[in-house]
Amino acid sequence: MDGSTSDQAMFQRPRPLPVLILADVSGSMANDGKIDVLNRSVATMIRTFAAEDSLRGEIWAGVVTFGGSGATLHHPLVPAADVRWDDMRASGRTPLGAAFDLVAALLADESVVPRRAFRPTVVLVSDGVPTDEWRAALSRLLTTDKGGQALRLAVGVGQDMDAEAFDVLDHFIANPQVKVGRAEDVHELPRYFDWVTATVTTQVRSGRVTNDDLLDFMN
Amino acid sequence: MRTEDDQAVELTRRIGAGGQGEVWEAGGGRIAVKLLHSRDQRAAERLATQLRTLRLLDLGDLPVARPLALLRPPNLGYTMVMLADMVALRHLFAPAGRTALVPWYTETGGLRRRLRLLGRTASALAGLHGRGLCYGDPSPVNVMVSEPLDYEQVYLIDVDNVAVTSEVRGSAYATRGYAAPEVLAGRLGVSSLSDAFSFAVMAFELLTVVHPFVGDKVYDGEPELEDKAFAGDLPWIEHSTDASNRSRFGLARDVVLTSGLRTLAARAFEAGVADPTARPTVAEWRTKLYEAADLTLACPDCHGTYLGSRATCPWCGVAPPPALFAQVLTQVGLEAAGKPMFAESRQALLVQRQVVTLVSARTAAAAADESEQPIVDLWYDQNDLLTVTNRWDRPVWLVGVSGGPRMAIAVGHDATIPLLNRRSGWELHFGPAHEPHRVLRFNRLVRRDNR
Ligand SMILES: [Zn+2]
């Protein structure tokens, strides 16, 4: 062969492990500094994800917020190292159903979550009962391929979480082996995110994204 | 955190992380700490037993991290001896960010350094195998290598997977992508044969920058397909007859692998997938890796290194630098008439002009001694003179081919061979005429024209 043979030589990128944060930014999240703690916790988690250096897997992070009058893609799903974090702001209602529909659409879109990606993780953070029709939207999400396979985690924040609000989170998780996180005092929220961080990094390091390993880890 | 014998341990830098746990640098780089994820009683007992056994083993001077102490609960892990300025081999497998492949490959030491580091890794594993041990989990995060590019030390950490024999099926820890199929499936425990598979994957991937089982359909496909590939259920990317899993990624295989290395890879990844005994041993890899490294040239233009058999630098297209070709022979004895008898070999080395070429014991000593002990330096200058400097503890001899002059180079001295041209060859003898010894025969220049 003549000349340089390798001008076009390419790397294989590590397989993405998508993590979507589904964050409640309703007006009540502004109380007791909840939104500030959530911003710090998510930003810290994404920084930790960015520092992960695994050959076979790369953590991608994205944020969907629900508040105001609907759901918004606050940050698109990209490699964690490429995330430029912008704080979320709290206002308006709790349109969780709209958020479920947005997540379902994102997960189903192969230009967002490539076919080669590992099973996604979706983390729901909320401080109260949804204000829209969320049940139908949730069952739509759970019947999509990726939505159904996803590791779904959820945490309730603050004093306003009642039984009904926790019930919503339980329905979202839809897995008796995964418990809803509880951060009645907002300062417990970072610990929950530390746990999520460890769960995700353990998955990406081992390349084993199965429930068995997850349960091992939860013990 | 503290050790069982109550030494304080301060973690300073995370060196690596795998599915089993994390390895941290501590105590200013002289100590490393393995922290296991698992904290259950069973894992703790297993680790304690393992470390007790390891302390009883004679590991000689193998570059293997000796365990020091267990950590005190609630932490589960242990401290081990560490060398300074080491990074995980993983850093040479792929860059963390987006960058062009070839410049990155060169900046991280290029082909020659990769061949030598792999040679030393294979040598360390062969040392364990020679003692009836296996390493258990060779992977890019368990092999530490010198961080400075001009050093080539290798050091195996994570010794808690070292095993005497494979006792319990399925109990072994398996790193996805490197574990042998029979270990991954839990059919067999770890062995020197499973080490050989893991090593083969690492060697191929480090050199070509593509995993031998991650073809395009695996790369683009769902993770479950990759699981199948790692289990050995799909053909490897260069399969001799089944082209269904080829890869568009990585460096051209014939640019970074000699035919000898390609043959070893084919044995490991075709017959060796289902039949562990068909795999080349790590000692075979060591030989072929070092032989390939000895035949590399450094491009004066782009500073990349490449196999000297190429007509031009594969990285930038520039013509190769002048170099001497030295055949490696073994003088096995003398004929009745006093004429030396040689055993031919296919081994050789290239002596590039104005680059110091170090000849070590693995080339100069015919024995199985593979050590990196320097024996002579060779310096081929711009006037076509070759200077030999003796760094050994005994003399070496320069001999003109076919009964020419003979001169000894004493310990610590050097000698320059004049008139090094195509008509008169010279030999460098690493032993006296009446004893079997290795010989370097300088008999031709590597020229620009295509051969
Ligand atoms: Zn070049």
mmCIF file of C-alpha atoms and ligand atoms in Angstrom, chain B residues 299 301-302 313 315-316, ligand 1:
data_model
loop_
_atom_site.group_PDB
_atom_site.id
_atom_site.type_symbol
_atom_site.label_atom_id
_atom_site.label_comp_id
_atom_site.label_asym_id
_atom_site.label_seq_id
_atom_site.Cartn_x
_atom_site.Cartn_y
_atom_site.Cartn_z
ATOM 1 C CA CYS B 299 9.617 7.954 10.999
ATOM 2 C CA ASP B 301 8.950 13.091 9.735
ATOM 3 C CA CYS B 302 5.872 12.231 11.807
ATOM 4 C CA CYS B 313 5.673 5.342 6.540
ATOM 5 C CA TRP B 315 1.166 7.198 8.947
ATOM 6 C CA CYS B 316 2.438 10.006 6.719
HETATM 7 ZN ZN ZN C 1 5.687 9.189 9.081
#
